[in-house]
CSV table of C-alpha atoms in Angstrom, one decimal:
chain,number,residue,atom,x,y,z
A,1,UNK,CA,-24.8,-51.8,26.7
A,2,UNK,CA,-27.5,-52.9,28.5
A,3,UNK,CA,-27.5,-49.9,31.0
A,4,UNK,CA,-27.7,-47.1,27.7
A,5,UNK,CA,-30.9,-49.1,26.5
A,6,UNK,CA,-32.6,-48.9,29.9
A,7,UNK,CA,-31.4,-45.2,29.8
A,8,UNK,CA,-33.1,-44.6,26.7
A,9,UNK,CA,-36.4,-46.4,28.2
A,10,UNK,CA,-36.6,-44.0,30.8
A,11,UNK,CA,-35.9,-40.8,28.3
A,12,UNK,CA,-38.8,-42.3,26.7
A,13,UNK,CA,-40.5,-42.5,29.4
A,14,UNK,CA,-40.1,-39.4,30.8
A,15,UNK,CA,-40.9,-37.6,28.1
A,16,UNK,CA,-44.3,-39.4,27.4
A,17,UNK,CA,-45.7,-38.7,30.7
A,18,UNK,CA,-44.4,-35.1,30.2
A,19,UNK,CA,-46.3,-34.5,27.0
A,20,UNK,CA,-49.1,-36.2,28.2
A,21,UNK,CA,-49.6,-34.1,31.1
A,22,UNK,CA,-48.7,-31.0,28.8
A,23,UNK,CA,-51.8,-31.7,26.5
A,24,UNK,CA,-54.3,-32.5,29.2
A,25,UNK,CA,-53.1,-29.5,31.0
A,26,UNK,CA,-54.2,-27.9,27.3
A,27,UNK,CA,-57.3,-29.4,27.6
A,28,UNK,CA,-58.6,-28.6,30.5
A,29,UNK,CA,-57.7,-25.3,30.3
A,30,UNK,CA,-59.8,-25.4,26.9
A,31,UNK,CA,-56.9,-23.5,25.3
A,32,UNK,CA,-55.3,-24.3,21.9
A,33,UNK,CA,-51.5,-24.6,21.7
A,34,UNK,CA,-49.8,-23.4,18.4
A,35,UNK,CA,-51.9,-26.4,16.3
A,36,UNK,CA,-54.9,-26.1,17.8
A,37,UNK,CA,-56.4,-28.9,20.0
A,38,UNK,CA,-53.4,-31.8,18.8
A,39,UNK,CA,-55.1,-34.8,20.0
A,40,UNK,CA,-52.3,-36.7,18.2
A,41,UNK,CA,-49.4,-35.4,20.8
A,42,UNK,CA,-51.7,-36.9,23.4
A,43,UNK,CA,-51.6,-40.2,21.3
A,44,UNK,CA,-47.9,-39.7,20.6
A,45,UNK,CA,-47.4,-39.3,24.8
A,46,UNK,CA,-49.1,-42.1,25.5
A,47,UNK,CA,-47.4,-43.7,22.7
A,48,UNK,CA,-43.8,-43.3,23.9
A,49,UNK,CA,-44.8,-44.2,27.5
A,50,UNK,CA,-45.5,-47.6,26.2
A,51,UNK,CA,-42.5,-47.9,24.1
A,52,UNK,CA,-40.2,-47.0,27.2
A,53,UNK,CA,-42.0,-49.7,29.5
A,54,UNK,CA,-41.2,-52.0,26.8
A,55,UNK,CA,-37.7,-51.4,26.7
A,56,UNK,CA,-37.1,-51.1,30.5
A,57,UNK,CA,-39.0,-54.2,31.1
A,58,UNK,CA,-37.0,-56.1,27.6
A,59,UNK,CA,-33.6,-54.7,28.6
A,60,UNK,CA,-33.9,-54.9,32.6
């Protein structure tokens, strides 16, 4: 059980640094994605990469 909550961690992860990068990538560029300039994705990036440190590091 164990191993599917680690699993999840690094989903989490993953996907935090992924939309992370996305919306700097957005910013530097100084374009607008479909909501305009959504400083809350950033926050919500950076929000699950701290959630899925806290599982891995809970869980491992």
């Amino acid at each position: 059980m164990n191993f599917l909550y680690v699993l999840g961690g690094v989903a989490c992860l993953a996907f935090g640094i992924w939309l992370t990068v996305h919306q700097v990538k957005i910013f530097l560029k100084k374009e607008q994605d479909e909501l305009g300039f959504d400083i809350k994705g950033l926050g919500v990036g950076i929000m699950f990469i701290i959630i899925g440190i806290f599982i891995i590091s809970k869980y491992i």
